[in-house]
Each structure stands twice: as C-alpha cells, then as structure tokens.
CSV table of C-alpha atoms in Angstrom, one decimal:
chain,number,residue,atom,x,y,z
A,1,UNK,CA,-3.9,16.3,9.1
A,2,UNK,CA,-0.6,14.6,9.9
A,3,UNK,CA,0.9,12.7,7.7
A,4,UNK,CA,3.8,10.6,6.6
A,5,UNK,CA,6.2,12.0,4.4
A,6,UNK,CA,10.0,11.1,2.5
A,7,UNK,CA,12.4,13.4,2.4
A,8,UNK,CA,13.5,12.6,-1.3
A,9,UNK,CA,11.7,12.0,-4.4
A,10,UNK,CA,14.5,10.1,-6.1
A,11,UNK,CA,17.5,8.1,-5.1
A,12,UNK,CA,20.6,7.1,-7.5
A,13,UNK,CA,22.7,4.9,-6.5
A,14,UNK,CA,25.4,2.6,-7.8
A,15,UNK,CA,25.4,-1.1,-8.0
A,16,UNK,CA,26.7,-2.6,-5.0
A,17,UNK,CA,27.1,0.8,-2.6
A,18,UNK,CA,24.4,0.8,0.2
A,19,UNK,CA,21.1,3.0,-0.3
A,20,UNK,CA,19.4,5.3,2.7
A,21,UNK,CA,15.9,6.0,1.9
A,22,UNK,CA,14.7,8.7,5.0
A,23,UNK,CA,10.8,9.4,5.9
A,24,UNK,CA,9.3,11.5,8.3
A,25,UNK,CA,5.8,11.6,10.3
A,26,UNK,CA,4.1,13.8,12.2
A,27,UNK,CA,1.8,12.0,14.3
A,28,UNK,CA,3.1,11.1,17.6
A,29,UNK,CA,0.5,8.4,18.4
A,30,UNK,CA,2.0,6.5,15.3
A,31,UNK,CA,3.4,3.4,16.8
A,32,UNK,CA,3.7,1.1,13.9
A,33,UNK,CA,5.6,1.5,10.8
A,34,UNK,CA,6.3,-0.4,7.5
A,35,UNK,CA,8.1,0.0,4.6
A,36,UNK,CA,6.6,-1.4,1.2
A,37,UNK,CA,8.7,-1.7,-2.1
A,38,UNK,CA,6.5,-1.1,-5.9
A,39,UNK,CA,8.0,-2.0,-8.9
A,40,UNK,CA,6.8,-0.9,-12.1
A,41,UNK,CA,2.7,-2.4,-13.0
A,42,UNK,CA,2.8,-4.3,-9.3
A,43,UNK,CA,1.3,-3.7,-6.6
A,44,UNK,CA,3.0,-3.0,-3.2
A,45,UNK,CA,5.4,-5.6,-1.7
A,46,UNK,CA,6.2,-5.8,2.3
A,47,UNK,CA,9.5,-5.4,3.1
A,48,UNK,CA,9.8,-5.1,6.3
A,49,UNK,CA,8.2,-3.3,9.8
A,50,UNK,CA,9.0,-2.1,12.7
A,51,UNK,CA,7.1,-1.2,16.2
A,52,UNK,CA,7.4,2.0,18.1
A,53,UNK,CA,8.9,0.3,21.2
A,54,UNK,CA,11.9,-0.9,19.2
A,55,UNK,CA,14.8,1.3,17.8
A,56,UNK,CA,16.2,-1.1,14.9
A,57,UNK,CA,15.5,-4.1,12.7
A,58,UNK,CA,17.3,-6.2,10.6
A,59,UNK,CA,16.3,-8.8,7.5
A,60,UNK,CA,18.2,-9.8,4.9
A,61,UNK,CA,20.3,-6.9,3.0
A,62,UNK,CA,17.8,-4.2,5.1
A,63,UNK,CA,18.2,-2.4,7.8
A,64,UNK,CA,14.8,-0.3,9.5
A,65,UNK,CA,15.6,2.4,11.6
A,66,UNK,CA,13.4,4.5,14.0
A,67,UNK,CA,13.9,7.8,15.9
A,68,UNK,CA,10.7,8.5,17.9
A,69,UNK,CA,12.5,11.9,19.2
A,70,UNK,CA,12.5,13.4,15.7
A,71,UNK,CA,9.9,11.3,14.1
A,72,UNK,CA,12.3,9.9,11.3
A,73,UNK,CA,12.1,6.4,9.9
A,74,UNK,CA,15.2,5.2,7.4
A,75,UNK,CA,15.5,2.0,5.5
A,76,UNK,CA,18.9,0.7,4.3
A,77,UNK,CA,19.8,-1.8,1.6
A,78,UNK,CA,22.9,-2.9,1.8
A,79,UNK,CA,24.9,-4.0,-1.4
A,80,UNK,CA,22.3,-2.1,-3.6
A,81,UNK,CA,21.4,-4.8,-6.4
A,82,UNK,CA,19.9,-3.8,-9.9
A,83,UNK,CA,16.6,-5.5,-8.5
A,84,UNK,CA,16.5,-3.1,-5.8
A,85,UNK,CA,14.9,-0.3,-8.5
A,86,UNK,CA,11.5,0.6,-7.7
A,87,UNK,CA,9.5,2.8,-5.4
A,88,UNK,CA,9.7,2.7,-1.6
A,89,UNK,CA,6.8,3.8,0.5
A,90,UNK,CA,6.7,4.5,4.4
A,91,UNK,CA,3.7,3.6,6.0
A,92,UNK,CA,2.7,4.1,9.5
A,93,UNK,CA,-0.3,3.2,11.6
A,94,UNK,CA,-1.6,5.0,14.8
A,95,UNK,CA,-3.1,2.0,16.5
A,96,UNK,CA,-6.6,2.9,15.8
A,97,UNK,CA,-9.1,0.2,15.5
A,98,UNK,CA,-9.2,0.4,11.5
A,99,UNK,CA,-5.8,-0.6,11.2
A,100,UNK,CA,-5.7,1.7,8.1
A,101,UNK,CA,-1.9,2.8,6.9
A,102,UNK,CA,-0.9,6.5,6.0
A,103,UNK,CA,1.1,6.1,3.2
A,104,UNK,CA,4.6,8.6,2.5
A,105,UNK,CA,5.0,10.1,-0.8
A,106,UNK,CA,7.3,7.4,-2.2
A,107,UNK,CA,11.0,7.6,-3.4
A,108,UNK,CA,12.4,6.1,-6.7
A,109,UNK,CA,15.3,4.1,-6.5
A,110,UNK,CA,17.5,4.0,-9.6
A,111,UNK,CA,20.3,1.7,-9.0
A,112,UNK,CA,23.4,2.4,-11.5
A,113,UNK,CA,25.1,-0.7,-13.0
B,1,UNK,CA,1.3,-19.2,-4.1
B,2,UNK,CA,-1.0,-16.4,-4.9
B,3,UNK,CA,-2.4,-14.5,-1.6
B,4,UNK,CA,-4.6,-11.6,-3.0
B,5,UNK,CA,-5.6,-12.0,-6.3
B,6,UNK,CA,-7.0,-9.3,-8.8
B,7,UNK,CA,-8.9,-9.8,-11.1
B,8,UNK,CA,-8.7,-9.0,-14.3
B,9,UNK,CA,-5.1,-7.2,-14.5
B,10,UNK,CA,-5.7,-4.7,-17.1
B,11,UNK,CA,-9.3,-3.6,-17.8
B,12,UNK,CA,-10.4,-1.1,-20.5
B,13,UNK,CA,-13.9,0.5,-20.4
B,14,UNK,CA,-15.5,3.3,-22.1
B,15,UNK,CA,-16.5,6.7,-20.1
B,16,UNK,CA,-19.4,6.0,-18.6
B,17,UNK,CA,-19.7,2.5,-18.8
B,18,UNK,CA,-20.3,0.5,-15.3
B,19,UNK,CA,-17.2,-1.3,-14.2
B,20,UNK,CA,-16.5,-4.2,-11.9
B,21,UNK,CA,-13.0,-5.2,-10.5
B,22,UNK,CA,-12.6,-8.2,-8.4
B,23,UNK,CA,-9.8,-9.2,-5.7
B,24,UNK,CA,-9.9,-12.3,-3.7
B,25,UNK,CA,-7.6,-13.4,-1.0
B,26,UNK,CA,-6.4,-17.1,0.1
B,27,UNK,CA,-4.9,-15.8,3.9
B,28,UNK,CA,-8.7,-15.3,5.5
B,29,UNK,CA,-7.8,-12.3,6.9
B,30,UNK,CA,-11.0,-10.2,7.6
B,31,UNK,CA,-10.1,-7.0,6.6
B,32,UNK,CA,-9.9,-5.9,3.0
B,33,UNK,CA,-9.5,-2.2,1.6
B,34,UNK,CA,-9.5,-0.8,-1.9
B,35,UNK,CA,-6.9,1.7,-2.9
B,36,UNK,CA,-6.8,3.8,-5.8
B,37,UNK,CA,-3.4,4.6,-7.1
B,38,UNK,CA,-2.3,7.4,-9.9
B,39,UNK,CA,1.1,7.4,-11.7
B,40,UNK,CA,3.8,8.6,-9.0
B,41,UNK,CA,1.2,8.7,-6.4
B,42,UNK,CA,1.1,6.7,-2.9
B,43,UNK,CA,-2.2,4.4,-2.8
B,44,UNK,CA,-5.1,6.6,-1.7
B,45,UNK,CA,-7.2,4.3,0.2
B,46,UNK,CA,-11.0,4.4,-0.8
B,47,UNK,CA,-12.7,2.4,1.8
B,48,UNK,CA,-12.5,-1.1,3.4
B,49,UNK,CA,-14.2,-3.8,4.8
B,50,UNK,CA,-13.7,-4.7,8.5
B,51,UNK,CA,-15.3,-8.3,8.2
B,52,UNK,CA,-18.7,-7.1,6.8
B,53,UNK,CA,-18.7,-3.7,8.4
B,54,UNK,CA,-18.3,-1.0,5.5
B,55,UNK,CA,-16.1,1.8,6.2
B,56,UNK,CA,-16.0,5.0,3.3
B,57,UNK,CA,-13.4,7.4,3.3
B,58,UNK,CA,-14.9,10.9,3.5
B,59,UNK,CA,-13.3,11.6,0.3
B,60,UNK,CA,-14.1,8.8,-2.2
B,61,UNK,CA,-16.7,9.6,-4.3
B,62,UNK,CA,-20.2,8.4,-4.3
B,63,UNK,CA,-19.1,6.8,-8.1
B,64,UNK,CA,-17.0,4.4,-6.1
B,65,UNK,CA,-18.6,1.4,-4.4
B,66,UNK,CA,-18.0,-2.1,-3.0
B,67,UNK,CA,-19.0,-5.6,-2.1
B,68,UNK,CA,-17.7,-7.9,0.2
B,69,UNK,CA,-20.5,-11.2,-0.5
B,70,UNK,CA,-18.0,-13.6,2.0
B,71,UNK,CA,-14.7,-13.5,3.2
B,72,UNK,CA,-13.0,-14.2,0.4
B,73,UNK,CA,-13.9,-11.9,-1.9
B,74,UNK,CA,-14.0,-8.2,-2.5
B,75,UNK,CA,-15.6,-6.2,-5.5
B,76,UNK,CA,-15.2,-2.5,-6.7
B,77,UNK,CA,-17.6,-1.1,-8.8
B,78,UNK,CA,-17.3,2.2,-10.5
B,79,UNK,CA,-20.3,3.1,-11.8
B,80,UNK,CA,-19.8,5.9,-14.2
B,81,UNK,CA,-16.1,6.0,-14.9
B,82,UNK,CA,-14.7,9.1,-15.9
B,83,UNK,CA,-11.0,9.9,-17.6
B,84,UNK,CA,-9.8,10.8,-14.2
B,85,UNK,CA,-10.6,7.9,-12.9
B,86,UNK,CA,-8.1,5.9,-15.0
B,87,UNK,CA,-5.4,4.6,-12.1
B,88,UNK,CA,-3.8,1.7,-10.8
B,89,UNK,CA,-6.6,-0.2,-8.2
B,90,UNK,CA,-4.9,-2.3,-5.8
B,91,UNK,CA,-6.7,-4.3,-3.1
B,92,UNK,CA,-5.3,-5.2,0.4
B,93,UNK,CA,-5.8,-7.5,3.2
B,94,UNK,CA,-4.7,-7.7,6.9
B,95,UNK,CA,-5.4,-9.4,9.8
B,96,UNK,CA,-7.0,-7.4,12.4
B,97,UNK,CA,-5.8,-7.8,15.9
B,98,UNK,CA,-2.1,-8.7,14.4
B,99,UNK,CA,-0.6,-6.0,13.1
B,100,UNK,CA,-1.3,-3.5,10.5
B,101,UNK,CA,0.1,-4.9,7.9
B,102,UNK,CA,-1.1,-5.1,4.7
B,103,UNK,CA,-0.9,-7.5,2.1
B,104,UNK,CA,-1.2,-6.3,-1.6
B,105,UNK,CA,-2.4,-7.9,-4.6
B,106,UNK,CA,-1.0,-6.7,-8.2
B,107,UNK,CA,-3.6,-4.3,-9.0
B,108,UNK,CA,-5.6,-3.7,-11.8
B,109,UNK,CA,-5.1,-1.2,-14.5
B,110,UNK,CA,-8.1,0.5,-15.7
B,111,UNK,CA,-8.0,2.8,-19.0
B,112,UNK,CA,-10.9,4.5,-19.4
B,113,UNK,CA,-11.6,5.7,-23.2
C-alpha cells in the first residue's frame, strides 16, 4: 500500500544553523498533512499542518513546505535550538471518513551545541 | 492543562497476565484511537473508536482489545501479553469533521517480564 515515508533517518545539526527535515508520500488522494515532534518517553507533539490546497506555512521558528507535483513535504526549523532534539514524524491523511493518519518513518534530530 | 491523559505511565506485567491501560481526554472530541509504538518505530495504529463505533485494523491481533464506556474515556486491554508486546502505547484523540489531527497523550510504557 502507499505510504508516507522520510528521506533520512538522522539529522545532525549545529546549534543555531537551520534544520531541513524532507518526507515523501505516495498517495495522491493525500490532502492533509502534519508534522508531529517525539521526544524521548513522550508521546507525539503537533507541530504544525498543512492542507493540500496550500503550498507553504509558517509558525513560530517552522516553516512546512508542500510540493504536490513530486509528493514531497519538508519542515524547517530555523535557529536549531538544543530543544529541538527528538524525532519528527510526517503524517498525512487521505480525507477518508476515519480520519486515520499514515505515519512516515521518523528522523532523529541531534542538534550539536 | 492536561488534554489526553494515560494512565498509568509505566506498567510492568508478567507474560501472560491480563492487562488494562487507560487514556482519558478533557477536549470531547469523539474519536479516540490506540497506537502501539516500538523503539525507533512510527506509531502503528491498532484501532479506534469513532464515537462508539469500533473500528479494528486488519492487523492487530485478536490479544488486543478496547473499551470506550463514554466519551471520555478509552481502555486497552491486552489479554495475554507476550515479550513482543512490550512497546510504547499511546492514545490519540481528534475531532471528526475538523481536521485530522491528532492529539497525543504521553503514552504508557509496558514491560512485560
């Protein structure tokens, strides 16, 4: 089945440069996406989403960036902070009824001091 | 403000022996799922509840079962735990007819001796 996917297992990045964390899907009906940040023993916290009908979205320090012609989804922390170490997963929905996520394979963020 | 609670956060049980983990959420969103997570994994979801509609995932095992007695509240019962099924269990809620996102609790850890 089609799934979503990261590029890289692990990321290492030095304190205060800005981190790229790249995922790509499959599915073509997907037309939500989110991006969820674990640390260590927690559970998954939302960073931020992003619909299909938009290209880019901003919060504070990250930047979510969709390409629906290649199926590729980026996040980007700006001013990488110590804090920012964990896991990031991708997630996307297809819009079915269940509202159920496909989760990507994760990438580890070490941030360098 | 705690959202979606688990309860307890680290539970140790014997192989074999029934066991109950709880998650509760404070948003009244009417869908809740159950996710089992191993060590550099992505969640797996197991099933969820869409209000008090059951949904299994083809996959989970018949060992794996669930409760929803109100809103509120969500149980997971394994009843005959075996080593593999020591993981990270981390319950979810969202909104249906929002968006699909999900909000996490921390999870619980189970060991199973």
């Amino acid at each position: 089945g089609e799934s979503v996917g990261l590029h890289l297992p692990t990321l290492s990045v030095q304190e205060g440069d800005n981190s790229i964390i790249n995922c790509a899907y499959s599915n073509s009906a997907s037309d939500y996406f989110i991006w969820y940040k674990q640390e260590s023993g927690k559970g998954p916290q939302f960073i931020i989403d992003i619909r299909s009908n938009m290209d880019k979205r901003q919060g504070q320090r990250v930047t979510v960036l969709l390409n629906k012609t290649v199926k590729h989804l980026s996040l980007q922390i700006a001013a990488t902070q110590p804090g920012d170490s964990a896991v990031y997963f991708c997630a996307e929905n297809d819009g079915g009824d269940d509202y159920k996520l496909s989760f990507g394979a994760g990438t580890t963020v070490t941030v360098r001091a | 403000d705690a959202m979606v609670i688990q309860n307890p956060r680290y539970q140790v049980t014997q192989f074999g022996k029934p066991v109950t983990l709880s998650c509760s959420q404070t948003l009244n969103h009417n869908v809740m799922y159950w996710y089992q997570q191993k060590s550099s994994q992505a969640p797996k979801l197991l099933f969820h509840y869409y209000d008090k509609d059951f949904n299994n995932e083809a996959d989970t095992p018949d060992n794996f079962q669930s409760r929803r007695p109100n809103t509120s509240f969500c149980f997971l019962d394994i009843r005959s735990p075996g080593l593999g099924d020591a993981a990270m269990y981390l319950c979810a809620t969202s909104r249906a007819g929002s968006t699909a996102k999900q909000y996490f609790g921390p999870g619980t850890r189970l060991t199973v001796l």
